[in-house]
């Protein structure tokens, strides 16, 4: 994931357009050709001008979108069976970046619309997912399988309600969610 971070930073400096998570994942994977092992990945990018959230995901980590402290969407895990996620790797049997699921959430002016359908592109795994828009005030929680397997969205909603309107920052909110997952 160090390669993904550097790739995203390079893309940000090179263009004013939003970073494309699929390109980040592909370039990071290519840069890791000699790395042993495997990894899950979840990369999100927010285009502030358009309000569009773009994400790619491989494995059992993922993200949840909350509106007004209520769970609106949870990305599905990509796994062969429970606790056996798809992973990116350089050996036979591991996935390549084409196995990612890509999500695009577009903001619209006016009422929020949730469209049921497929992601922008579903390559390799054939899972259909809903598309929705991201709007100002939404909270997006990224997590590993530890968080997503052990925490129902309703428990995270409880934390969000407790933090709503407080002067505490996002890091404190993230710590509260993390601690709840650790001891759940």
XYZ file of N, CA and C in Angstrom:
552
model
N 0.821 -1.197 0.000
C 0.000 0.000 0.000
C 0.864 1.259 0.000
N 2.133 1.135 0.343
C 3.025 2.291 0.228
C 3.077 2.774 -1.211
N 3.117 1.833 -2.158
C 3.126 2.207 -3.571
C 1.826 2.906 -3.959
N 0.706 2.497 -3.394
C -0.575 3.143 -3.693
C -0.575 4.578 -3.186
N -0.061 4.793 -1.986
C 0.009 6.138 -1.422
C 0.863 7.045 -2.301
N 2.032 6.573 -2.687
C 2.924 7.382 -3.521
C 2.311 7.642 -4.892
N 1.674 6.648 -5.470
C 1.025 6.814 -6.771
C -0.072 7.875 -6.694
N -0.903 7.817 -5.654
C -1.979 8.801 -5.492
C -1.412 10.206 -5.320
N -0.338 10.335 -4.547
C 0.278 11.649 -4.360
C 0.840 12.174 -5.677
N 1.472 11.310 -6.457
C 2.007 11.711 -7.761
C 0.883 12.158 -8.692
N -0.240 11.421 -8.697
C -1.374 11.776 -9.558
C -1.975 13.116 -9.144
N -2.050 13.367 -7.842
C -2.613 14.616 -7.335
C -1.775 15.802 -7.784
N -0.467 15.649 -7.734
C 0.423 16.740 -8.138
C 0.425 16.939 -9.647
N 0.178 15.892 -10.409
C 0.265 15.959 -11.872
C -0.977 16.562 -12.525
N -2.126 16.476 -11.876
C -3.365 16.939 -12.512
C -4.320 17.508 -11.480
N -5.180 18.388 -11.936
C -6.183 18.973 -11.056
C -7.399 18.065 -10.915
N -7.529 17.091 -11.793
C -8.670 16.172 -11.756
C -8.556 15.239 -10.553
N -9.670 14.642 -10.191
C -9.678 13.700 -9.073
C -8.812 12.489 -9.393
N -8.254 11.920 -8.365
C -7.430 10.722 -8.502
C -8.343 9.540 -8.815
N -7.960 8.720 -9.779
C -8.721 7.534 -10.154
C -8.195 6.342 -9.358
N -8.974 5.812 -8.404
C -8.500 4.706 -7.572
C -8.091 3.465 -8.360
N -8.759 3.207 -9.502
C -8.382 2.031 -10.298
C -6.966 2.207 -10.840
N -6.637 3.413 -11.310
C -5.275 3.664 -11.782
C -4.266 3.555 -10.648
N -4.643 4.061 -9.473
C -3.755 3.951 -8.305
C -3.473 2.483 -8.016
N -4.528 1.674 -7.980
C -4.365 0.252 -7.685
C -3.518 -0.445 -8.746
N -3.803 -0.182 -10.013
C -3.039 -0.821 -11.091
C -1.567 -0.442 -11.050
N -1.275 0.852 -10.866
C 0.121 1.285 -10.837
C 0.844 0.776 -9.593
N 0.163 0.788 -8.455
C 0.782 0.277 -7.233
C 1.072 -1.217 -7.361
N 0.139 -1.946 -7.945
C 0.334 -3.379 -8.145
C 1.525 -3.643 -9.064
N 1.603 -2.898 -10.160
C 2.714 -3.049 -11.101
C 4.049 -2.740 -10.430
N 4.055 -1.737 -9.554
C 5.285 -1.359 -8.848
C 5.689 -2.380 -7.790
N 4.795 -3.287 -7.462
C 5.048 -4.274 -6.406
C 5.322 -5.658 -6.967
N 5.752 -5.733 -8.203
C 5.901 -7.022 -8.888
C 6.824 -7.988 -8.160
N 7.803 -7.483 -7.430
C 8.742 -8.379 -6.745
C 8.413 -8.594 -5.267
N 7.352 -7.989 -4.801
C 6.987 -8.117 -3.392
C 6.349 -9.480 -3.155
N 6.795 -10.164 -2.103
C 6.196 -11.449 -1.752
C 4.989 -11.206 -0.859
N 4.039 -12.093 -0.927
C 2.859 -11.986 -0.085
C 1.657 -11.482 -0.861
N 0.618 -11.156 -0.119
C -0.621 -10.713 -0.740
C -1.296 -9.693 0.164
N -2.305 -9.025 -0.378
C -2.980 -7.978 0.374
C -4.383 -7.761 -0.164
N -5.277 -7.354 0.730
C -6.558 -6.817 0.314
C -6.343 -5.325 0.064
N -7.285 -4.667 -0.575
C -7.134 -3.236 -0.840
C -8.500 -2.572 -0.967
N -8.600 -1.380 -0.419
C -9.786 -0.546 -0.577
C -9.286 0.887 -0.720
N -9.499 1.470 -1.890
C -8.994 2.810 -2.182
C -10.172 3.679 -2.605
N -10.316 4.836 -1.952
C -11.389 5.773 -2.265
C -10.808 7.117 -2.660
N -11.519 7.814 -3.530
C -11.140 9.161 -3.950
C -12.405 10.002 -4.020
N -12.339 11.223 -3.489
C -13.481 12.125 -3.508
C -13.178 13.310 -4.413
N -14.010 13.513 -5.410
C -13.920 14.687 -6.269
C -14.776 15.766 -5.621
N -14.126 16.739 -4.989
C -14.854 17.753 -4.222
C -15.751 18.627 -5.088
N -15.308 18.948 -6.313
C -16.128 19.806 -7.174
C -17.436 19.130 -7.561
N -17.389 17.862 -7.895
C -18.579 17.138 -8.349
C -19.273 16.385 -7.225
N -18.601 16.248 -6.081
C -19.178 15.481 -4.994
C -19.220 13.997 -5.280
N -18.339 13.528 -6.149
C -18.348 12.119 -6.545
C -17.325 11.335 -5.741
N -17.761 10.239 -5.184
C -16.883 9.314 -4.484
C -16.629 8.141 -5.415
N -15.365 7.826 -5.641
C -14.977 6.741 -6.539
C -14.149 5.774 -5.708
N -14.446 4.498 -5.768
C -13.748 3.518 -4.935
C -13.503 2.226 -5.688
N -12.405 1.561 -5.341
C -12.153 0.192 -5.791
C -11.880 -0.647 -4.550
N -12.250 -1.912 -4.618
C -12.111 -2.772 -3.448
C -11.776 -4.197 -3.876
N -10.829 -4.798 -3.167
C -10.491 -6.212 -3.334
C -10.435 -6.808 -1.937
N -11.211 -7.834 -1.674
C -11.116 -8.527 -0.396
C -12.242 -8.224 0.566
N -11.979 -8.528 1.848
C -13.017 -8.415 2.862
C -12.946 -7.126 3.664
N -12.101 -6.191 3.262
C -12.190 -4.864 3.840
C -13.211 -4.095 3.015
N -13.503 -2.864 3.371
C -14.482 -2.129 2.598
C -14.832 -0.814 3.239
N -16.035 -0.344 2.936
C -16.447 0.954 3.461
C -17.953 0.982 3.682
N -18.371 1.918 4.535
C -19.779 2.155 4.813
C -20.046 3.642 4.650
N -21.228 3.973 4.153
C -21.634 5.364 4.005
C -22.794 5.604 4.964
N -22.677 6.675 5.758
C -23.706 7.048 6.721
C -24.231 8.435 6.381
N -25.543 8.603 6.447
C -26.179 9.900 6.245
C -27.021 10.189 7.479
N -26.820 11.350 8.077
C -27.541 11.714 9.305
C -27.403 10.621 10.358
N -26.201 10.083 10.492
C -25.856 9.041 11.469
C -26.543 7.709 11.215
N -27.157 7.520 10.059
C -27.808 6.252 9.723
C -27.043 5.559 8.605
N -26.897 4.254 8.741
C -26.226 3.481 7.708
C -27.016 3.498 6.417
N -26.355 3.905 5.335
C -27.008 3.990 4.040
C -26.504 2.897 3.107
N -25.220 2.554 3.233
C -24.624 1.586 2.320
C -23.430 0.924 2.984
N -23.272 -0.367 2.737
C -22.095 -1.115 3.190
C -21.600 -1.939 2.007
N -20.330 -1.755 1.643
C -19.785 -2.523 0.518
C -19.729 -4.001 0.904
N -20.067 -4.878 -0.016
C -20.045 -6.308 0.301
C -18.613 -6.842 0.299
N -18.335 -7.836 1.147
C -16.996 -8.436 1.125
C -16.818 -9.268 -0.140
N -15.596 -9.342 -0.590
C -15.250 -10.209 -1.715
C -14.432 -11.353 -1.134
N -15.054 -12.502 -1.025
C -14.351 -13.631 -0.421
C -14.872 -14.936 -0.987
N -14.014 -15.928 -0.964
C -14.397 -17.261 -1.435
C -15.361 -17.909 -0.446
N -15.086 -17.707 0.824
C -15.938 -18.116 1.934
C -15.554 -17.227 3.104
N -16.281 -17.317 4.221
C -15.983 -16.446 5.355
C -14.517 -16.578 5.760
N -13.888 -15.438 5.958
C -12.495 -15.350 6.407
C -11.493 -15.858 5.368
N -11.900 -15.943 4.118
C -11.002 -16.345 3.028
C -11.190 -15.350 1.874
N -10.641 -14.121 2.050
C -10.904 -13.053 1.084
C -10.081 -13.177 -0.188
N -10.596 -12.565 -1.240
C -9.775 -12.364 -2.423
C -8.634 -11.442 -2.025
N -7.441 -11.681 -2.589
C -6.274 -10.864 -2.275
C -5.452 -10.632 -3.529
N -4.819 -9.473 -3.584
C -3.879 -9.185 -4.664
C -2.545 -9.815 -4.321
N -1.918 -10.442 -5.289
C -0.616 -11.054 -5.060
C 0.069 -11.353 -6.375
N 1.300 -11.792 -6.271
C 2.113 -12.050 -7.463
C 2.335 -13.534 -7.724
N 1.602 -14.391 -7.059
C 1.783 -15.825 -7.241
C 0.515 -16.434 -7.809
N 0.627 -17.624 -8.344
C -0.521 -18.333 -8.895
C -1.585 -18.475 -7.804
N -2.809 -18.232 -8.149
C -3.903 -18.359 -7.198
C -4.331 -17.042 -6.582
N -3.510 -16.012 -6.693
C -3.896 -14.704 -6.180
C -4.514 -13.883 -7.297
N -5.343 -12.907 -6.909
C -6.016 -12.062 -7.884
C -5.058 -10.994 -8.418
N -5.437 -10.445 -9.543
C -4.765 -9.296 -10.139
C -5.735 -8.119 -10.036
N -5.296 -6.896 -10.303
C -6.204 -5.754 -10.156
C -7.504 -5.859 -10.935
N -7.572 -6.669 -12.002
C -8.825 -6.800 -12.749
C -9.932 -7.427 -11.912
N -9.606 -8.013 -10.773
C -10.611 -8.646 -9.919
C -11.272 -7.658 -8.964
N -10.964 -6.378 -9.103
C -11.534 -5.391 -8.194
C -12.977 -5.089 -8.539
N -13.698 -4.629 -7.550
C -15.025 -4.075 -7.778
C -14.872 -2.567 -7.730
N -15.487 -1.891 -8.661
C -15.365 -0.440 -8.744
C -16.716 0.179 -8.439
N -16.700 1.199 -7.622
C -17.910 1.886 -7.198
C -17.805 3.340 -7.638
N -18.881 3.919 -8.078
C -18.906 5.348 -8.354
C -20.181 5.904 -7.734
N -20.027 6.899 -6.896
C -21.168 7.564 -6.285
C -21.150 9.011 -6.749
N -22.197 9.435 -7.405
C -22.252 10.790 -7.951
C -23.231 11.634 -7.144
N -22.800 12.826 -6.771
C -23.692 13.760 -6.077
C -24.615 14.422 -7.086
N -25.821 14.733 -6.668
C -26.767 15.444 -7.516
C -27.305 16.628 -6.723
N -27.661 17.654 -7.426
C -28.276 18.801 -6.772
C -29.725 18.438 -6.496
N -30.181 18.720 -5.300
C -31.557 18.404 -4.962
C -31.658 17.132 -4.148
N -32.769 16.431 -4.298
C -33.042 15.252 -3.479
C -32.041 14.140 -3.747
N -31.737 13.423 -2.692
C -30.817 12.289 -2.793
C -31.520 11.153 -3.530
N -30.796 10.532 -4.449
C -31.339 9.418 -5.227
C -30.422 8.221 -5.059
N -30.971 7.082 -4.762
C -30.189 5.851 -4.725
C -30.626 5.008 -5.910
N -29.705 4.713 -6.799
C -30.003 3.909 -7.984
C -29.549 2.483 -7.737
N -30.408 1.547 -7.939
C -29.992 0.159 -7.859
C -29.507 -0.262 -9.225
N -28.442 -1.005 -9.229
C -27.848 -1.439 -10.479
C -26.468 -1.966 -10.192
N -25.621 -1.967 -11.181
C -24.270 -2.460 -10.998
C -23.305 -1.335 -10.758
N -22.088 -1.677 -10.366
C -21.059 -0.661 -10.234
C -20.663 -0.160 -11.617
N -19.830 0.854 -11.656
C -19.380 1.397 -12.946
C -18.767 0.295 -13.783
N -17.986 -0.546 -13.151
C -17.399 -1.692 -13.846
C -17.300 -2.839 -12.858
N -17.711 -3.996 -13.264
C -17.525 -5.187 -12.447
C -16.668 -6.126 -13.267
N -15.444 -6.292 -12.853
C -14.511 -7.110 -13.617
C -14.105 -8.316 -12.796
N -14.216 -9.473 -13.351
C -13.702 -10.664 -12.706
C -14.666 -11.366 -11.779
N -15.334 -10.646 -10.881
C -16.106 -11.323 -9.846
C -17.605 -11.347 -10.112
N -18.107 -10.467 -10.947
C -19.507 -10.502 -11.334
C -20.499 -10.205 -10.242
N -20.157 -9.370 -9.272
C -21.078 -9.006 -8.206
C -21.739 -7.685 -8.572
N -23.061 -7.588 -8.410
C -23.717 -6.314 -8.672
C -23.907 -5.571 -7.363
N -23.750 -4.265 -7.431
C -23.814 -3.420 -6.247
C -24.634 -2.183 -6.542
N -25.228 -1.565 -5.517
C -25.951 -0.323 -5.763
C -25.002 0.847 -5.978
N -25.458 1.807 -6.758
C -24.754 3.073 -6.911
C -25.557 4.111 -6.154
N -24.877 5.053 -5.540
C -25.577 6.131 -4.861
C -24.732 7.374 -4.922
N -25.329 8.485 -4.611
C -24.600 9.731 -4.603
C -24.025 9.994 -3.213
N -22.951 10.737 -3.157
C -22.380 11.192 -1.890
C -22.688 12.674 -1.761
N -23.198 13.088 -0.599
C -23.520 14.496 -0.412
C -22.832 15.029 0.836
N -22.743 16.349 0.917
C -22.106 17.016 2.038
C -22.735 16.551 3.348
N -21.913 16.187 4.298
C -22.392 15.717 5.589
C -22.382 14.207 5.729
N -22.272 13.483 4.625
C -22.146 12.028 4.716
C -20.858 11.691 5.449
N -20.871 10.604 6.167
C -19.666 10.098 6.822
C -19.336 8.766 6.174
N -18.094 8.636 5.742
C -17.634 7.417 5.086
C -16.634 6.751 6.010
N -16.915 5.518 6.389
C -16.052 4.755 7.288
C -15.406 3.636 6.484
N -14.081 3.642 6.417
C -13.330 2.557 5.786
C -12.887 1.613 6.887
N -12.864 0.320 6.591
C -12.449 -0.612 7.626
C -11.924 -1.916 7.077
N -11.164 -2.573 7.923
C -10.695 -3.918 7.614
C -11.795 -4.899 7.988
N -11.542 -6.177 7.746
C -12.536 -7.183 8.115
C -12.783 -7.194 9.620
N -11.800 -6.808 10.415
C -12.001 -6.775 11.874
C -13.162 -5.851 12.227
N -13.203 -4.692 11.618
C -14.300 -3.757 11.864
C -15.587 -4.251 11.208
N -15.509 -4.610 9.946
C -16.716 -4.933 9.195
C -17.353 -6.254 9.617
N -16.560 -7.213 10.095
C -17.111 -8.485 10.569
C -17.669 -8.376 11.986
N -17.091 -7.494 12.798
C -17.429 -7.453 14.222
C -18.373 -6.328 14.622
N -18.653 -5.414 13.723
C -19.488 -4.263 14.069
C -20.679 -4.165 13.122
N -21.857 -4.280 13.669
C -23.043 -4.014 12.868
C -23.104 -2.515 12.596
N -23.615 -2.113 11.449
C -23.749 -0.674 11.189
C -24.507 0.060 12.295
N -25.461 -0.613 12.944
C -26.224 0.038 14.015
C -25.332 0.450 15.186
N -24.290 -0.316 15.476
C -23.354 0.048 16.551
C -22.549 1.287 16.167
N -22.163 1.370 14.900
C -21.444 2.561 14.434
C -22.385 3.762 14.433
N -23.655 3.530 14.084
C -24.645 4.606 14.146
C -24.713 5.190 15.552
N -24.676 4.321 16.578
C -24.713 4.789 17.966
C -23.545 5.721 18.269
N -22.356 5.368 17.775
C -21.175 6.220 17.984
C -21.359 7.546 17.251
N -21.862 7.498 16.035
C -22.059 8.725 15.260
C -23.070 9.648 15.926
N -24.134 9.078 16.479
C -25.131 9.884 17.182
C -24.494 10.563 18.388
N -23.657 9.830 19.122
C -22.991 10.404 20.298
C -22.049 11.546 19.913
N -21.471 11.484 18.730
C -20.522 12.511 18.283
C -21.185 13.643 17.500
N -22.433 13.466 17.107
C -23.105 14.479 16.290
C -23.166 15.808 17.043
N -22.773 16.865 16.367
C -22.849 18.199 16.952
C -21.760 18.518 17.959
N -20.872 17.580 18.231
C -19.800 17.859 19.191
C -18.653 18.561 18.483
N -17.753 19.110 19.267
C -16.598 19.806 18.690
C -15.427 18.851 18.476
N -15.636 17.567 18.737
C -14.551 16.600 18.554
C -14.268 16.395 17.072
N -13.023 16.039 16.768
C -12.628 15.919 15.365
C -12.784 14.491 14.848
N -12.502 14.331 13.565
C -12.668 13.034 12.894
C -11.750 11.967 13.473
N -10.553 12.350 13.903
C -9.632 11.362 14.482
C -10.203 10.767 15.763
N -10.841 11.598 16.576
C -11.468 11.077 17.795
C -12.624 10.142 17.457
N -13.394 10.501 16.455
C -14.498 9.646 16.017
C -13.968 8.311 15.510
N -12.916 8.351 14.698
C -12.309 7.115 14.183
C -11.776 6.260 15.326
N -11.159 6.879 16.319
C -10.643 6.136 17.480
C -11.775 5.483 18.262
N -12.883 6.199 18.416
C -14.023 5.632 19.145
C -14.580 4.408 18.420
N -14.695 4.485 17.102
C -15.190 3.344 16.320
C -14.203 2.185 16.399
N -12.919 2.487 16.281
C -11.879 1.453 16.350
C -11.885 0.755 17.699
N -11.945 1.524 18.778
C -11.952 0.927 20.118
C -13.171 0.047 20.330
N -14.303 0.466 19.835
C -15.507 -0.351 19.960
C -15.340 -1.675 19.216
N -14.730 -1.631 18.036
C -14.501 -2.859 17.263
C -13.504 -3.775 17.956
N -12.471 -3.194 18.567
C -11.450 -3.999 19.247
C -12.019 -4.781 20.419
N -12.949 -4.169 21.127
C -13.457 -4.791 22.352
C -14.860 -5.348 22.190
N -15.325 -5.461 20.972
C -16.658 -5.991 20.712
C -16.617 -7.510 20.664
